[in-house]
Structure formats: structure tokens, C-alpha cells
């Protein structure tokens, strides 16, 4: 299970709620659990929104995945890797895991298979979006990011 997804799910699970204010979400991460400073909790919240794990419903944060499928392991505490920037393909994999009930390993295999179907002529991110679309995921939130990455490459490279 994706660590960022577990961190994003924890405040909702802890409060047994389907929505939380930004303040309440960050309070759980920083003061209740003492996992991180409040400014870091804000950055983690922003990363979870950017990865489409959380979204806004009015002024409230809501999970963008099925909370009933999330089990927080006993004694779970995020590692330092939660704070590193994720690649585009990692965001695509996290989106598929969050929305389609697949695990990261199976998702990666599906994306690799899709890329092989195109004889490796498409970037892995494009194969990821195609896989996500086939699985019924809404790819709109990541489409522009992939488009920018694919078409910002130097046209002189082969």
C-alpha cells in the first residue's frame, strides 16, 4: 500500500469521518500523532491533493479513494521517504491503486505490459495513463502533467 495514501487516510480513520477540515486533518498528523510539524503536515496534505488522493468538497477535505479498503497497520509511522517528491509515474500508479483496488506491483506490471504492446514506442507515463483509463480511472487530473513531460523533451534527442 502506498505510504502517502496511508498517511492521508489516517486522520479520517482516526476520527471515523468521511470529511475533515484542513485544520483538523493537519492537527491529527502533527499534534495527535506527533508524526510531523504543522508546516510539514501542510506539505503532506498538499502532496496528497496533488497526487489526487484527497480532494475538496466545499471547504472540507475528503478522500478520493475507498476508505473501507484501507487498513492502517498497527504501529504505522511514516518514513522519511514520504517527504520526497514523487515522479509522474509514481503518481499514476498511486492513482490506480487508490481508485481501482489494484496493488502497486500488479499496477506496475500492467503498465509495463501496456508499454510492451506499443513496442516501447510510448513513454512509461503514457502507458500508465492508458492503463488507468482502461481500468476506469479519471485521468484528467494527471493528463496535463504527462502531456507537459512528454512534449517538453528536447526534440533533437532520439
PDB file of C-alpha atoms in Angstrom:
ATOM      1  CA  UNK A   1       0.000   0.000   0.000  1.00  0.00           C
ATOM      2  CA  UNK A   2       1.241   3.480  -0.842  1.00  0.00           C
ATOM      3  CA  UNK A   3       2.671   5.247   2.201  1.00  0.00           C
ATOM      4  CA  UNK A   4       1.229   8.636   1.230  1.00  0.00           C
ATOM      5  CA  UNK A   5      -2.206   7.026   0.952  1.00  0.00           C
ATOM      6  CA  UNK A   6      -1.859   5.539   4.446  1.00  0.00           C
ATOM      7  CA  UNK A   7      -0.841   8.913   5.874  1.00  0.00           C
ATOM      8  CA  UNK A   8      -3.723  10.652   4.074  1.00  0.00           C
ATOM      9  CA  UNK A   9      -6.206   8.058   5.317  1.00  0.00           C
ATOM     10  CA  UNK A  10      -5.109   8.080   8.945  1.00  0.00           C
ATOM     11  CA  UNK A  11      -6.809  11.326  10.081  1.00  0.00           C
ATOM     12  CA  UNK A  12     -10.124  10.153   8.599  1.00  0.00           C
ATOM     13  CA  UNK A  13      -9.820   6.693  10.141  1.00  0.00           C
ATOM     14  CA  UNK A  14      -8.755   8.124  13.492  1.00  0.00           C
ATOM     15  CA  UNK A  15     -11.783  10.437  13.604  1.00  0.00           C
ATOM     16  CA  UNK A  16     -14.128   7.936  11.911  1.00  0.00           C
ATOM     17  CA  UNK A  17     -15.209  10.630   9.449  1.00  0.00           C
ATOM     18  CA  UNK A  18     -15.563  10.919   5.693  1.00  0.00           C
ATOM     19  CA  UNK A  19     -14.535  14.578   5.619  1.00  0.00           C
ATOM     20  CA  UNK A  20     -12.323  16.849   7.700  1.00  0.00           C
ATOM     21  CA  UNK A  21     -11.423  20.497   7.729  1.00  0.00           C
ATOM     22  CA  UNK A  22      -7.856  21.309   6.713  1.00  0.00           C
ATOM     23  CA  UNK A  23      -7.163  22.323  10.304  1.00  0.00           C
ATOM     24  CA  UNK A  24      -8.450  19.020  11.711  1.00  0.00           C
ATOM     25  CA  UNK A  25      -6.549  16.974   9.114  1.00  0.00           C
ATOM     26  CA  UNK A  26      -3.250  18.697   9.902  1.00  0.00           C
ATOM     27  CA  UNK A  27      -3.923  18.664  13.656  1.00  0.00           C
ATOM     28  CA  UNK A  28      -4.147  14.862  13.680  1.00  0.00           C
ATOM     29  CA  UNK A  29      -0.863  14.457  11.804  1.00  0.00           C
ATOM     30  CA  UNK A  30       1.079  16.994  13.841  1.00  0.00           C
ATOM     31  CA  UNK A  31      -0.404  17.084  17.338  1.00  0.00           C
ATOM     32  CA  UNK A  32      -2.444  13.910  17.878  1.00  0.00           C
ATOM     33  CA  UNK A  33       0.022  11.526  16.265  1.00  0.00           C
ATOM     34  CA  UNK A  34       3.116  13.739  16.608  1.00  0.00           C
ATOM     35  CA  UNK A  35       4.323  12.500  13.233  1.00  0.00           C
ATOM     36  CA  UNK A  36       5.440  15.885  11.900  1.00  0.00           C
ATOM     37  CA  UNK A  37       5.500  19.626  12.475  1.00  0.00           C
ATOM     38  CA  UNK A  38       2.390  21.564  11.396  1.00  0.00           C
ATOM     39  CA  UNK A  39       4.151  23.114   8.377  1.00  0.00           C
ATOM     40  CA  UNK A  40       5.212  19.645   7.226  1.00  0.00           C
ATOM     41  CA  UNK A  41       1.642  18.384   7.706  1.00  0.00           C
ATOM     42  CA  UNK A  42       0.536  21.157   5.318  1.00  0.00           C
ATOM     43  CA  UNK A  43       3.080  19.981   2.737  1.00  0.00           C
ATOM     44  CA  UNK A  44       1.952  16.363   3.109  1.00  0.00           C
ATOM     45  CA  UNK A  45      -1.656  17.489   2.668  1.00  0.00           C
ATOM     46  CA  UNK A  46      -0.674  19.378  -0.500  1.00  0.00           C
ATOM     47  CA  UNK A  47       1.175  16.312  -1.833  1.00  0.00           C
ATOM     48  CA  UNK A  48      -1.863  14.126  -1.174  1.00  0.00           C
ATOM     49  CA  UNK A  49      -4.058  16.629  -3.029  1.00  0.00           C
ATOM     50  CA  UNK A  50      -1.529  16.806  -5.872  1.00  0.00           C
ATOM     51  CA  UNK A  51      -1.472  13.006  -6.082  1.00  0.00           C
ATOM     52  CA  UNK A  52      -5.303  13.046  -6.204  1.00  0.00           C
ATOM     53  CA  UNK A  53      -5.586  11.054  -3.002  1.00  0.00           C
ATOM     54  CA  UNK A  54      -7.504  13.917  -1.367  1.00  0.00           C
ATOM     55  CA  UNK A  55      -9.875  16.452  -2.850  1.00  0.00           C
ATOM     56  CA  UNK A  56     -12.035  19.294  -1.649  1.00  0.00           C
ATOM     57  CA  UNK A  57     -15.747  19.080  -1.152  1.00  0.00           C
ATOM     58  CA  UNK A  58     -16.620  22.645  -0.314  1.00  0.00           C
ATOM     59  CA  UNK A  59     -14.236  23.657   2.478  1.00  0.00           C
ATOM     60  CA  UNK A  60     -13.702  20.063   3.627  1.00  0.00           C
ATOM     61  CA  UNK A  61     -11.048  17.554   2.614  1.00  0.00           C
ATOM     62  CA  UNK A  62     -12.378  14.175   1.511  1.00  0.00           C
ATOM     63  CA  UNK A  63     -10.507  11.042   0.480  1.00  0.00           C
ATOM     64  CA  UNK A  64     -10.508  10.295  -3.233  1.00  0.00           C
ATOM     65  CA  UNK A  65     -10.313   6.541  -2.605  1.00  0.00           C
ATOM     66  CA  UNK A  66     -12.380   3.889  -0.882  1.00  0.00           C
ATOM     67  CA  UNK A  67     -11.609   4.248   2.836  1.00  0.00           C
ATOM     68  CA  UNK A  68     -13.200   0.886   3.607  1.00  0.00           C
ATOM     69  CA  UNK A  69     -10.344  -0.842   1.753  1.00  0.00           C
ATOM     70  CA  UNK A  70      -7.656   0.906   3.808  1.00  0.00           C
ATOM     71  CA  UNK A  71      -6.215  -0.794   6.860  1.00  0.00           C
ATOM     72  CA  UNK A  72      -3.666   1.206   8.819  1.00  0.00           C
ATOM     73  CA  UNK A  73      -1.086  -1.268  10.161  1.00  0.00           C
ATOM     74  CA  UNK A  74      -0.683  -1.310  13.935  1.00  0.00           C
ATOM     75  CA  UNK A  75       2.208   0.948  14.904  1.00  0.00           C
ATOM     76  CA  UNK A  76       2.397   2.547  11.459  1.00  0.00           C
ATOM     77  CA  UNK A  77       4.515   5.668  11.280  1.00  0.00           C
ATOM     78  CA  UNK A  78       5.572   7.352   8.034  1.00  0.00           C
ATOM     79  CA  UNK A  79       9.171   7.072   6.939  1.00  0.00           C
ATOM     80  CA  UNK A  80      11.264   9.958   5.710  1.00  0.00           C
ATOM     81  CA  UNK A  81      10.510   8.998   2.114  1.00  0.00           C
ATOM     82  CA  UNK A  82       7.024  10.478   2.497  1.00  0.00           C
ATOM     83  CA  UNK A  83       8.618  13.892   2.096  1.00  0.00           C
ATOM     84  CA  UNK A  84      10.457  13.252  -1.172  1.00  0.00           C
ATOM     85  CA  UNK A  85       8.912  14.347  -4.438  1.00  0.00           C
ATOM     86  CA  UNK A  86       7.229  11.588  -6.420  1.00  0.00           C
ATOM     87  CA  UNK A  87       7.685  11.075 -10.132  1.00  0.00           C
ATOM     88  CA  UNK A  88       4.803  11.303 -12.568  1.00  0.00           C
ATOM     89  CA  UNK A  89       4.662   7.530 -12.997  1.00  0.00           C
ATOM     90  CA  UNK A  90       4.550   7.108  -9.198  1.00  0.00           C
ATOM     91  CA  UNK A  91       1.562   9.488  -9.130  1.00  0.00           C
ATOM     92  CA  UNK A  92      -0.158   7.463 -11.861  1.00  0.00           C
ATOM     93  CA  UNK A  93       0.455   4.204 -10.005  1.00  0.00           C
ATOM     94  CA  UNK A  94      -0.850   5.738  -6.755  1.00  0.00           C
ATOM     95  CA  UNK A  95      -3.978   6.956  -8.569  1.00  0.00           C
ATOM     96  CA  UNK A  96      -4.658   3.480  -9.974  1.00  0.00           C
ATOM     97  CA  UNK A  97      -4.055   1.847  -6.592  1.00  0.00           C
ATOM     98  CA  UNK A  98      -6.339   4.370  -4.881  1.00  0.00           C
ATOM     99  CA  UNK A  99      -9.177   4.164  -7.379  1.00  0.00           C
ATOM    100  CA  UNK A 100      -9.114   0.677  -8.858  1.00  0.00           C
ATOM    101  CA  UNK A 101      -8.307  -1.598  -5.938  1.00  0.00           C
ATOM    102  CA  UNK A 102      -5.097  -2.881  -7.523  1.00  0.00           C
ATOM    103  CA  UNK A 103      -1.829  -3.145  -5.627  1.00  0.00           C
ATOM    104  CA  UNK A 104       1.296  -1.287  -6.759  1.00  0.00           C
ATOM    105  CA  UNK A 105       3.065  -4.409  -8.012  1.00  0.00           C
ATOM    106  CA  UNK A 106       0.172  -5.548 -10.218  1.00  0.00           C
ATOM    107  CA  UNK A 107      -0.333  -1.998 -11.445  1.00  0.00           C
ATOM    108  CA  UNK A 108       3.326  -1.688 -12.428  1.00  0.00           C
ATOM    109  CA  UNK A 109       3.108  -4.992 -14.295  1.00  0.00           C
ATOM    110  CA  UNK A 110       0.012  -3.812 -16.188  1.00  0.00           C
ATOM    111  CA  UNK A 111       1.721  -0.552 -17.157  1.00  0.00           C
ATOM    112  CA  UNK A 112       4.849  -2.384 -18.316  1.00  0.00           C
ATOM    113  CA  UNK A 113       2.725  -4.781 -20.366  1.00  0.00           C
ATOM    114  CA  UNK A 114       0.908  -1.834 -21.965  1.00  0.00           C
ATOM    115  CA  UNK A 115       4.221  -0.213 -22.866  1.00  0.00           C
ATOM    116  CA  UNK A 116       5.431  -3.504 -24.397  1.00  0.00           C
ATOM    117  CA  UNK A 117       2.248  -3.658 -26.503  1.00  0.00           C
ATOM    118  CA  UNK A 118       3.475  -0.462 -28.152  1.00  0.00           C
ATOM    119  CA  UNK A 119       6.976  -1.918 -28.620  1.00  0.00           C
ATOM    120  CA  UNK A 120       8.297   0.616 -26.086  1.00  0.00           C
ATOM    121  CA  UNK A 121       7.474   3.445 -28.525  1.00  0.00           C
ATOM    122  CA  UNK A 122       5.488   5.344 -25.878  1.00  0.00           C
ATOM    123  CA  UNK A 123       6.790   6.798 -22.644  1.00  0.00           C
ATOM    124  CA  UNK A 124       6.009   4.875 -19.476  1.00  0.00           C
ATOM    125  CA  UNK A 125       3.768   7.744 -18.315  1.00  0.00           C
ATOM    126  CA  UNK A 126       1.659   7.453 -21.479  1.00  0.00           C
ATOM    127  CA  UNK A 127       1.362   3.702 -20.935  1.00  0.00           C
ATOM    128  CA  UNK A 128       0.357   4.477 -17.350  1.00  0.00           C
ATOM    129  CA  UNK A 129      -2.401   6.849 -18.445  1.00  0.00           C
ATOM    130  CA  UNK A 130      -3.679   4.333 -20.989  1.00  0.00           C
ATOM    131  CA  UNK A 131      -3.735   1.626 -18.320  1.00  0.00           C
ATOM    132  CA  UNK A 132      -5.511   3.944 -15.867  1.00  0.00           C
ATOM    133  CA  UNK A 133      -8.119   4.832 -18.488  1.00  0.00           C
ATOM    134  CA  UNK A 134      -8.717   1.160 -19.309  1.00  0.00           C
ATOM    135  CA  UNK A 135      -9.237   0.460 -15.609  1.00  0.00           C
ATOM    136  CA  UNK A 136     -11.843   3.230 -15.392  1.00  0.00           C
ATOM    137  CA  UNK A 137      -9.767   5.873 -13.626  1.00  0.00           C
ATOM    138  CA  UNK A 138     -10.328   9.547 -14.317  1.00  0.00           C
ATOM    139  CA  UNK A 139      -7.045  10.543 -15.955  1.00  0.00           C
ATOM    140  CA  UNK A 140      -7.912  14.224 -16.368  1.00  0.00           C
ATOM    141  CA  UNK A 141      -6.036  15.341 -13.222  1.00  0.00           C
ATOM    142  CA  UNK A 142      -2.742  13.865 -14.489  1.00  0.00           C
ATOM    143  CA  UNK A 143      -3.173  14.352 -18.233  1.00  0.00           C
ATOM    144  CA  UNK A 144      -1.633  17.844 -18.349  1.00  0.00           C
ATOM    145  CA  UNK A 145       1.320  16.762 -16.224  1.00  0.00           C
ATOM    146  CA  UNK A 146       2.067  13.837 -18.554  1.00  0.00           C
ATOM    147  CA  UNK A 147       1.477  15.945 -21.664  1.00  0.00           C
ATOM    148  CA  UNK A 148       3.907  18.571 -20.391  1.00  0.00           C
ATOM    149  CA  UNK A 149       6.514  15.952 -19.537  1.00  0.00           C
ATOM    150  CA  UNK A 150       6.271  14.093 -22.845  1.00  0.00           C
ATOM    151  CA  UNK A 151       6.179  17.145 -25.087  1.00  0.00           C
ATOM    152  CA  UNK A 152       8.764  19.205 -23.198  1.00  0.00           C
ATOM    153  CA  UNK A 153      11.506  16.756 -24.173  1.00  0.00           C
ATOM    154  CA  UNK A 154      14.216  18.063 -26.449  1.00  0.00           C
ATOM    155  CA  UNK A 155      13.046  17.257 -29.981  1.00  0.00           C
ATOM    156  CA  UNK A 156      16.641  16.675 -31.070  1.00  0.00           C
ATOM    157  CA  UNK A 157      17.094  13.604 -28.868  1.00  0.00           C
ATOM    158  CA  UNK A 158      16.396  10.136 -30.148  1.00  0.00           C
TER     159      UNK A 158
END
